[in-house]
Short mmCIF file of C-alpha atoms in Angstrom, two decimals:
data_model
loop_
_atom_site.label_atom_id
_atom_site.label_comp_id
_atom_site.label_asym_id
_atom_site.label_seq_id
_atom_site.Cartn_x
_atom_site.Cartn_y
_atom_site.Cartn_z
CA MET A 1 90.27 90.49 132.03
CA SER A 2 92.15 93.81 132.38
CA GLU A 3 92.40 96.17 129.46
CA ASP A 4 96.21 95.98 129.68
CA LYS A 5 96.02 92.19 129.38
CA GLU A 6 93.79 92.46 126.28
CA ILE A 7 96.14 94.96 124.62
CA GLU A 8 99.10 92.66 125.37
CA ILE A 9 97.27 89.72 123.79
CA MET A 10 96.34 91.72 120.65
CA GLN A 11 99.97 92.84 120.30
CA SER A 12 101.05 89.19 120.41
CA VAL A 13 98.53 88.33 117.68
CA TYR A 14 99.79 91.20 115.50
CA ASP A 15 103.48 90.25 116.09
CA LYS A 16 102.97 86.60 115.20
CA ASN A 17 100.97 87.60 112.09
CA ASP A 18 103.60 90.07 110.89
CA GLN A 19 106.42 87.60 111.33
CA VAL A 20 104.69 85.00 109.16
CA ALA A 21 103.75 87.77 106.64
CA ALA A 22 107.40 88.75 106.31
CA GLU A 23 108.37 85.13 105.62
CA ILE A 24 105.65 84.75 102.95
CA ASN A 25 106.66 88.06 101.36
CA LEU A 26 110.30 86.96 101.11
CA SER A 27 109.37 83.55 99.71
CA LEU A 28 107.05 85.10 97.08
CA THR A 29 109.71 87.66 96.06
CA LYS A 30 112.31 84.93 95.60
CA ARG A 31 109.93 82.98 93.35
CA GLY A 32 109.12 85.97 91.14
CA ILE A 33 105.56 86.39 92.43
CA PHE A 34 104.25 89.88 92.96
CA ALA A 35 101.37 89.90 95.51
CA VAL A 36 98.53 92.41 95.73
CA ASN A 37 96.28 92.60 98.81
CA VAL A 38 92.87 93.63 97.49
CA MET A 39 90.72 95.47 100.00
CA GLY A 40 87.33 97.15 99.90
CA SER A 41 83.82 97.24 101.40
CA PRO A 42 81.28 94.46 100.72
CA GLY A 43 80.10 94.87 97.15
CA ALA A 44 82.84 97.34 96.13
CA GLY A 45 83.49 95.19 93.10
CA LYS A 46 86.70 93.48 94.12
CA THR A 47 86.24 90.40 91.98
CA SER A 48 84.92 92.43 88.99
CA THR A 49 87.99 94.63 89.28
CA LEU A 50 90.28 91.58 89.26
CA ILE A 51 88.56 90.27 86.13
CA GLN A 52 89.14 93.59 84.33
CA ILE A 53 92.81 93.65 85.39
CA ILE A 54 93.48 90.00 84.57
CA LYS A 55 92.02 90.49 81.04
CA ARG A 56 94.77 93.09 80.43
CA LEU A 57 97.80 91.33 82.02
CA ASN A 58 98.79 89.62 78.71
CA ASP A 59 102.05 87.77 79.32
CA ILE A 60 101.85 87.94 83.12
CA THR A 61 100.24 84.86 84.74
CA PRO A 62 97.53 85.72 87.29
CA PHE A 63 96.75 83.76 90.43
CA VAL A 64 93.94 84.53 92.90
CA ILE A 65 93.35 83.71 96.54
CA GLU A 66 89.67 84.46 97.25
CA GLY A 67 88.84 85.36 100.83
CA ASP A 68 85.23 85.06 101.97
CA ILE A 69 83.54 84.36 105.23
CA GLU A 70 81.34 81.86 103.47
CA ALA A 71 80.39 80.90 99.87
CA ASP A 72 82.58 80.57 96.81
CA PHE A 73 80.78 82.37 93.98
CA ASP A 74 83.80 84.49 93.06
CA THR A 75 86.16 81.52 92.95
CA LYS A 76 83.77 79.72 90.59
CA THR A 77 83.60 82.78 88.35
CA LEU A 78 87.37 83.11 88.16
CA LEU A 79 87.92 79.41 87.62
CA SER A 80 85.37 79.52 84.76
CA LEU A 81 87.52 82.21 83.17
CA GLY A 82 90.57 79.95 83.42
CA VAL A 83 92.25 81.80 86.29
CA LYS A 84 94.08 79.63 88.81
CA THR A 85 92.16 80.43 92.00
CA ILE A 86 91.82 79.01 95.52
CA GLN A 87 89.14 79.75 98.05
CA ILE A 88 89.69 80.63 101.70
CA ASN A 89 86.55 80.64 103.86
CA THR A 90 87.29 82.24 107.19
CA GLY A 91 84.03 80.91 108.72
CA GLY A 92 83.42 84.18 110.57
CA ALA A 93 86.78 85.94 110.79
CA CYS A 94 86.56 89.50 109.47
CA HIS A 95 89.95 89.58 107.67
CA LEU A 96 92.56 87.27 106.20
CA ASP A 97 95.72 86.69 108.20
CA SER A 98 99.15 85.52 107.13
CA PRO A 99 98.96 81.87 108.33
CA MET A 100 95.85 81.44 106.09
CA ILE A 101 97.80 82.88 103.14
CA GLY A 102 100.89 80.74 103.80
CA LYS A 103 98.76 77.60 103.52
CA ALA A 104 96.84 78.83 100.44
CA VAL A 105 100.07 79.75 98.63
CA ASP A 106 101.34 76.23 99.15
CA ASP A 107 98.05 74.64 98.07
CA LEU A 108 97.72 76.83 94.99
CA ASN A 109 101.20 75.84 93.78
CA ILE A 110 101.91 79.31 92.36
CA GLY A 111 104.64 80.00 89.80
CA LYS A 112 106.09 83.29 88.54
CA GLY A 113 103.36 85.85 88.04
CA MET A 114 100.97 88.19 89.81
CA LEU A 115 99.03 86.97 92.87
CA PHE A 116 95.85 88.82 93.88
CA ILE A 117 94.65 88.15 97.38
CA GLU A 118 91.01 89.25 97.66
CA ASN A 119 90.46 90.08 101.30
CA ILE A 120 87.14 89.94 103.20
CA GLY A 121 84.80 92.81 102.26
CA ASN A 122 85.53 95.12 105.15
CA LEU A 123 87.02 98.60 105.32
CA VAL A 124 88.35 98.14 108.83
CA CYS A 125 90.11 94.93 109.90
CA PRO A 126 91.96 93.90 106.73
CA ALA A 127 94.00 97.11 106.85
CA GLU A 128 95.49 96.03 110.19
CA PHE A 129 96.98 92.76 109.00
CA GLN A 130 99.93 92.22 106.68
CA ILE A 131 99.42 89.01 104.72
CA GLY A 132 102.69 88.80 102.74
CA GLU A 133 101.66 91.27 100.06
CA HIS A 134 103.94 93.63 98.14
CA ILE A 135 101.25 96.28 97.75
CA LYS A 136 97.71 97.01 99.01
CA MET A 137 95.09 97.95 96.45
CA LEU A 138 92.04 99.62 97.96
CA ILE A 139 88.77 99.71 96.01
CA SER A 140 86.34 102.47 96.99
CA THR A 141 83.16 103.28 95.10
CA VAL A 142 81.13 106.37 94.24
CA THR A 143 78.03 104.68 95.65
CA GLU A 144 79.57 104.47 99.13
CA GLY A 145 79.96 108.22 99.26
CA SER A 146 82.79 110.69 99.43
CA ASP A 147 83.25 110.66 103.24
CA LYS A 148 84.85 107.17 103.38
CA PRO A 149 88.52 108.33 103.74
CA TYR A 150 87.52 110.38 106.80
CA LYS A 151 85.56 107.52 108.42
CA TYR A 152 87.86 104.58 107.59
CA PRO A 153 91.27 106.26 107.58
CA LEU A 154 93.61 103.27 108.07
CA ALA A 155 92.63 101.55 104.86
CA PHE A 156 93.25 104.74 102.87
CA GLU A 157 96.44 105.54 104.72
CA LYS A 158 97.99 102.15 104.07
CA ALA A 159 96.88 101.77 100.41
CA ASP A 160 99.55 101.84 97.68
CA LEU A 161 96.89 102.17 94.95
CA ILE A 162 93.35 103.52 95.39
CA ILE A 163 90.70 102.69 92.84
CA ILE A 164 87.40 104.57 92.64
CA ASN A 165 84.99 102.06 91.13
CA LYS A 166 81.46 102.38 89.66
CA VAL A 167 82.13 105.81 88.11
CA ASP A 168 79.45 104.96 85.55
CA LEU A 169 76.98 105.63 88.36
CA ILE A 170 78.24 109.19 89.05
CA PRO A 171 75.20 110.80 87.27
CA TYR A 172 72.81 109.05 89.69
CA VAL A 173 74.57 109.53 93.07
CA ASP A 174 76.00 112.40 95.12
CA PHE A 175 79.72 111.85 94.99
CA ASP A 176 81.92 114.87 95.81
CA GLU A 177 85.24 113.93 94.24
CA SER A 178 87.17 116.89 95.56
CA PHE A 179 86.03 116.23 99.15
CA PHE A 180 86.96 112.55 98.70
CA MET A 181 90.43 113.49 97.37
CA LYS A 182 91.00 115.99 100.16
CA GLY A 183 90.36 113.16 102.63
CA VAL A 184 92.64 110.77 100.77
CA ARG A 185 95.54 113.25 100.52
CA ALA A 186 95.34 114.14 104.21
CA LEU A 187 96.19 110.48 104.88
CA ASN A 188 98.19 109.40 101.89
CA LYS A 189 100.31 111.72 99.74
CA THR A 190 101.62 109.19 97.22
CA ALA A 191 99.15 106.45 96.24
CA PRO A 192 97.77 106.90 92.70
CA VAL A 193 93.98 107.29 92.63
CA ILE A 194 92.43 105.84 89.46
CA LYS A 195 88.74 106.11 88.50
CA VAL A 196 87.36 102.96 86.92
CA SER A 197 84.15 101.30 85.83
CA CYS A 198 83.88 97.53 85.74
CA LYS A 199 80.81 98.02 83.53
CA THR A 200 82.64 99.97 80.78
CA GLY A 201 86.25 99.02 81.40
CA GLN A 202 87.21 102.69 81.81
CA GLY A 203 90.47 103.29 83.69
CA PHE A 204 91.78 99.73 83.76
CA ASP A 205 94.57 100.30 81.27
CA ASP A 206 96.00 102.81 83.78
CA VAL A 207 95.61 100.34 86.66
CA VAL A 208 97.48 97.64 84.75
CA THR A 209 100.22 100.06 83.70
CA PHE A 210 100.75 100.92 87.37
CA LEU A 211 100.83 97.23 88.43
CA LYS A 212 103.24 96.25 85.67
CA ASN A 213 105.75 98.77 86.98
CA PHE A 214 106.44 96.37 89.82
CA ILE A 215 107.21 93.33 87.68
CA MET B 1 100.03 81.79 122.19
CA SER B 2 98.06 78.60 121.61
CA GLU B 3 94.84 78.62 119.56
CA ASP B 4 92.96 77.23 122.58
CA LYS B 5 94.17 80.15 124.68
CA GLU B 6 93.05 82.63 122.02
CA ILE B 7 89.57 81.03 121.83
CA GLU B 8 89.29 81.15 125.60
CA ILE B 9 90.18 84.83 125.64
CA MET B 10 87.67 85.68 122.89
CA GLN B 11 85.00 83.75 124.82
CA SER B 12 85.76 85.86 127.89
CA VAL B 13 85.42 89.06 125.80
CA TYR B 14 82.04 87.94 124.41
CA ASP B 15 80.74 86.88 127.87
CA LYS B 16 81.70 90.19 129.47
CA ASN B 17 80.13 92.11 126.58
CA ASP B 18 76.87 90.15 126.70
CA GLN B 19 76.50 90.60 130.47
CA VAL B 20 76.82 94.38 130.18
CA ALA B 21 74.47 94.32 127.14
CA ALA B 22 71.81 92.54 129.18
CA GLU B 23 72.07 95.12 131.93
CA ILE B 24 71.77 98.00 129.42
CA ASN B 25 68.79 96.32 127.74
CA LEU B 26 66.97 95.93 131.05
CA SER B 27 67.68 99.50 132.06
CA LEU B 28 66.46 100.86 128.72
CA THR B 29 63.29 98.77 128.84
CA LYS B 30 62.45 99.99 132.34
CA ARG B 31 62.82 103.61 131.18
CA GLY B 32 60.56 103.17 128.15
CA ILE B 33 63.38 103.37 125.61
CA PHE B 34 63.25 101.05 122.59
CA ALA B 35 66.74 100.54 121.12
CA VAL B 36 67.62 99.65 117.52
CA ASN B 37 71.10 98.45 116.56
CA VAL B 38 71.65 99.80 113.01
CA MET B 39 74.07 97.76 110.96
CA GLY B 40 75.30 97.87 107.39
CA SER B 41 78.33 98.13 105.08
CA PRO B 42 80.26 101.40 104.75
CA GLY B 43 78.09 103.72 102.66
CA ALA B 44 74.92 101.62 102.91
CA GLY B 45 73.06 104.80 103.93
CA LYS B 46 72.65 104.20 107.65
CA THR B 47 72.45 107.85 108.61
CA SER B 48 70.25 108.75 105.63
CA THR B 49 67.92 105.91 106.63
CA LEU B 50 67.74 107.26 110.19
CA ILE B 51 66.88 110.71 108.91
CA GLN B 52 63.99 109.29 106.85
CA ILE B 53 62.72 107.25 109.79
CA ILE B 54 63.03 110.08 112.35
CA LYS B 55 61.04 112.42 110.06
CA ARG B 56 58.11 109.98 110.33
CA LEU B 57 58.21 109.16 114.04
CA ASN B 58 55.82 111.99 114.98
CA ASP B 59 55.11 111.74 118.71
CA ILE B 60 57.96 109.34 119.47
CA THR B 61 61.20 111.10 120.57
CA PRO B 62 64.30 109.90 118.69
CA PHE B 63 67.81 109.65 120.12
CA VAL B 64 70.91 108.57 118.22
CA ILE B 65 74.26 107.15 119.21
CA GLU B 66 76.58 107.52 116.21
CA GLY B 67 79.40 104.97 115.99
CA ASP B 68 82.38 105.76 113.80
CA ILE B 69 86.03 104.89 113.79
CA GLU B 70 86.87 108.53 113.25
CA ALA B 71 85.07 111.76 112.20
CA ASP B 72 81.66 113.10 113.24
CA PHE B 73 79.90 114.17 110.05
CA ASP B 74 76.76 112.20 110.78
CA THR B 75 76.43 113.49 114.31
CA LYS B 76 76.71 117.07 113.03
CA THR B 77 74.02 116.37 110.41
CA LEU B 78 71.64 114.86 112.97
CA LEU B 79 72.22 117.63 115.51
CA SER B 80 71.52 120.21 112.80
CA LEU B 81 68.15 118.53 112.36
CA GLY B 82 67.45 118.87 116.11
CA VAL B 83 67.99 115.20 116.91
CA LYS B 84 69.60 114.48 120.27
CA THR B 85 72.76 112.68 119.20
CA ILE B 86 76.05 111.61 120.73
CA GLN B 87 79.20 110.52 118.93
CA ILE B 88 81.28 107.44 119.76
CA ASN B 89 84.66 107.26 117.99
CA THR B 90 86.15 103.81 118.42
CA GLY B 91 89.58 104.95 117.22
CA GLY B 92 90.10 101.79 115.23
CA ALA B 93 87.74 99.18 116.69
CA CYS B 94 85.59 97.56 114.02
CA HIS B 95 82.32 97.42 116.02
CA LEU B 96 80.59 99.01 118.98
CA ASP B 97 80.52 97.04 122.23
CA SER B 98 78.25 97.26 125.20
CA PRO B 99 80.56 99.15 127.63
CA MET B 100 80.80 101.94 125.03
CA ILE B 101 77.01 102.08 124.79
CA GLY B 102 76.53 102.05 128.57
CA LYS B 103 78.60 105.19 128.86
CA ALA B 104 76.99 106.91 125.86
CA VAL B 105 73.46 106.17 127.18
CA ASP B 106 74.42 107.87 130.48
CA ASP B 107 76.05 110.83 128.74
CA LEU B 108 73.14 111.37 126.32
CA ASN B 109 70.64 111.51 129.20
CA ILE B 110 67.93 109.68 127.25
CA GLY B 111 64.27 109.80 128.15
CA LYS B 112 61.30 107.73 126.87
CA GLY B 113 61.54 107.22 123.14
CA MET B 114 63.36 105.38 120.39
CA LEU B 115 67.17 105.04 120.49
CA PHE B 116 69.01 104.32 117.25
CA ILE B 117 72.55 103.07 117.70
CA GLU B 118 74.42 103.41 114.38
CA ASN B 119 77.13 100.82 114.40
CA ILE B 120 80.46 100.94 112.52
CA GLY B 121 80.05 100.36 108.78
CA ASN B 122 80.92 96.71 108.63
CA LEU B 123 78.92 93.63 107.66
CA VAL B 124 80.94 91.27 109.84
CA CYS B 125 81.99 92.23 113.42
CA PRO B 126 78.91 94.25 114.60
CA ALA B 127 76.69 91.18 114.18
CA GLU B 128 78.78 89.33 116.81
CA PHE B 129 78.23 91.83 119.65
CA GLN B 130 75.04 92.56 121.56
CA ILE B 131 75.02 96.20 122.61
CA GLY B 132 71.81 96.37 124.67
CA GLU B 133 69.48 96.68 121.68
CA HIS B 134 65.90 95.37 121.42
CA ILE B 135 66.18 94.73 117.69
CA LYS B 136 68.83 94.73 114.96
CA MET B 137 68.04 96.62 111.73
CA LEU B 138 70.29 95.61 108.85
CA ILE B 139 70.64 97.92 105.86
CA SER B 140 71.76 96.29 102.62
CA THR B 141 71.81 98.03 99.21
CA VAL B 142 71.18 97.15 95.59
CA THR B 143 74.63 98.59 94.66
CA GLU B 144 76.42 96.01 96.88
CA GLY B 145 74.91 93.17 94.87
CA SER B 146 72.60 90.31 95.53
CA ASP B 147 75.15 87.82 96.91
CA LYS B 148 75.61 89.59 100.27
CA PRO B 149 73.41 87.24 102.36
CA TYR B 150 75.52 84.29 101.16
CA LYS B 151 78.84 86.00 101.88
CA TYR B 152 78.00 87.71 105.20
CA PRO B 153 75.49 85.29 106.70
CA LEU B 154 75.60 86.23 110.38
CA ALA B 155 74.36 89.77 109.87
CA PHE B 156 71.40 88.56 107.85
CA GLU B 157 70.69 85.70 110.25
CA LYS B 158 70.60 87.96 113.32
CA ALA B 159 68.60 90.82 111.76
CA ASP B 160 65.05 91.53 113.00
CA LEU B 161 64.41 93.93 110.10
CA ILE B 162 66.19 94.00 106.77
CA ILE B 163 66.15 97.11 104.59
CA ILE B 164 67.16 97.11 100.95
CA ASN B 165 68.31 100.68 100.32
CA LYS B 166 69.07 102.62 97.08
CA VAL B 167 66.28 100.93 95.09
CA ASP B 168 66.18 104.11 92.93
CA LEU B 169 69.47 102.77 91.41
CA ILE B 170 67.96 99.42 90.33
CA PRO B 171 67.77 100.49 86.63
CA TYR B 172 71.52 101.07 86.56
CA VAL B 173 72.89 98.03 88.46
CA ASP B 174 72.58 94.25 88.30
CA PHE B 175 70.57 93.34 91.35
CA ASP B 176 68.85 89.95 91.34
CA GLU B 177 66.14 90.35 94.00
CA SER B 178 64.98 86.75 93.94
CA PHE B 179 68.55 85.44 94.45
CA PHE B 180 69.00 87.94 97.30
CA MET B 181 65.72 86.89 98.94
CA LYS B 182 66.54 83.17 98.53
CA GLY B 183 69.79 83.83 100.44
CA VAL B 184 68.02 85.84 103.14
CA ARG B 185 65.27 83.25 103.72
CA ALA B 186 67.77 80.40 103.96
CA LEU B 187 69.16 82.23 107.04
CA ASN B 188 66.19 84.10 108.40
CA LYS B 189 62.59 83.06 108.01
CA THR B 190 60.89 85.89 109.86
CA ALA B 191 62.53 89.31 109.45
CA PRO B 192 60.52 91.66 107.23
CA VAL B 193 62.45 92.81 104.17
CA ILE B 194 61.51 96.33 103.08
CA LYS B 195 62.72 98.07 99.94
CA VAL B 196 63.51 101.78 100.40
CA SER B 197 65.10 104.76 98.76
CA CYS B 198 66.54 107.56 100.89
CA LYS B 199 66.45 109.69 97.72
CA THR B 200 62.70 109.37 97.13
CA GLY B 201 61.43 108.31 100.60
CA GLN B 202 59.88 105.14 99.13
CA GLY B 203 59.26 102.43 101.69
CA PHE B 204 59.85 104.36 104.87
CA ASP B 205 56.20 104.47 105.93
CA ASP B 206 56.36 100.66 106.13
CA VAL B 207 59.65 100.78 108.09
CA VAL B 208 58.15 103.13 110.67
CA THR B 209 54.92 101.12 110.94
CA PHE B 210 57.05 98.06 111.75
CA LEU B 211 59.14 99.95 114.36
CA LYS B 212 56.08 101.47 116.03
CA ASN B 213 54.73 97.98 116.72
CA PHE B 214 57.33 97.64 119.43
CA ILE B 215 56.41 100.82 121.33
#
């Protein structure tokens, strides 16, 4: 197949995805549901971050769509905490797309509240696909190192909120915060960057304050 | 576009890739070059692992192809250590493919030795694409957590060598080694699993002993 043909096909995939995403977004907005696309590397602590946030939401009802290639550990954890959660297993696909979310939103029977959509652990592909969200929350970690914004620019560029997780490990790793921030700000002038630890709870009051602004 | 049409197109992409990969593999073998496809999450320590290995190769000449979406920090680091290295920037693509490697192998002008191809930091897509390698080396870390084999099975299934990096951080994180190993062995009965620390050098003599078996 020619390269032109491949590019044309990819464009058609993106266009179809974005159209469905826009429909989902509108439907969620009308129903009073604020949706957060949660992105980060494998093991960045996406589910642990959601648990810390959900604990602090008080009168806002949380819903979670859990994206994984396989397995459902995180869904089981969230359900055990009483959070209305549904699992999507992509069976190999490296990101969630909007048709998957459309179906999950229907199945989950969501009411007014805050919907967290935990994407596949991947700093590349999820950033390319709208899935009906209102904002993208990117979780980076001090253990991944401070060069991540330079190496995976799209995720940092598109994020509306950037969390630096695992700050409790700073004494034991080489994390250059000013180099990290320089990389972030070259791509993204406006997203708040909040340092957190899922171990200690540090920083999550600020995360929740930011999220509640949108409700 | 219909789903059938999309599947057909993806199959054509895989077939073309695998055909070029087989040609590269044969050409490398004939020239006495042993190639290692290095895979792992963002920040798993792929380059740091290569530095530790290369230090211990002694009479074997190392070559590196560095895959990144953007930036060339790791190439600069390796060049500063005197390692013959070439950068591939995919400009967005989430994995290396075999045509990229074919070109890089020609440009790098490789002789007899060991070629490390550092793939994009991603636990999903790189596992789907042959790039002419003789073995796949997967780098996981204790900071990512022990559920990774269950969530990203293909990478663990396809690996010929699995490294658990950052074991110096075990005292500060929750890493359940027996759960991790249970997940690995459900997918992969044969790959050695070696615990290492790029900070202390622990475990790398065993890694190099394993690699030298192939030369």
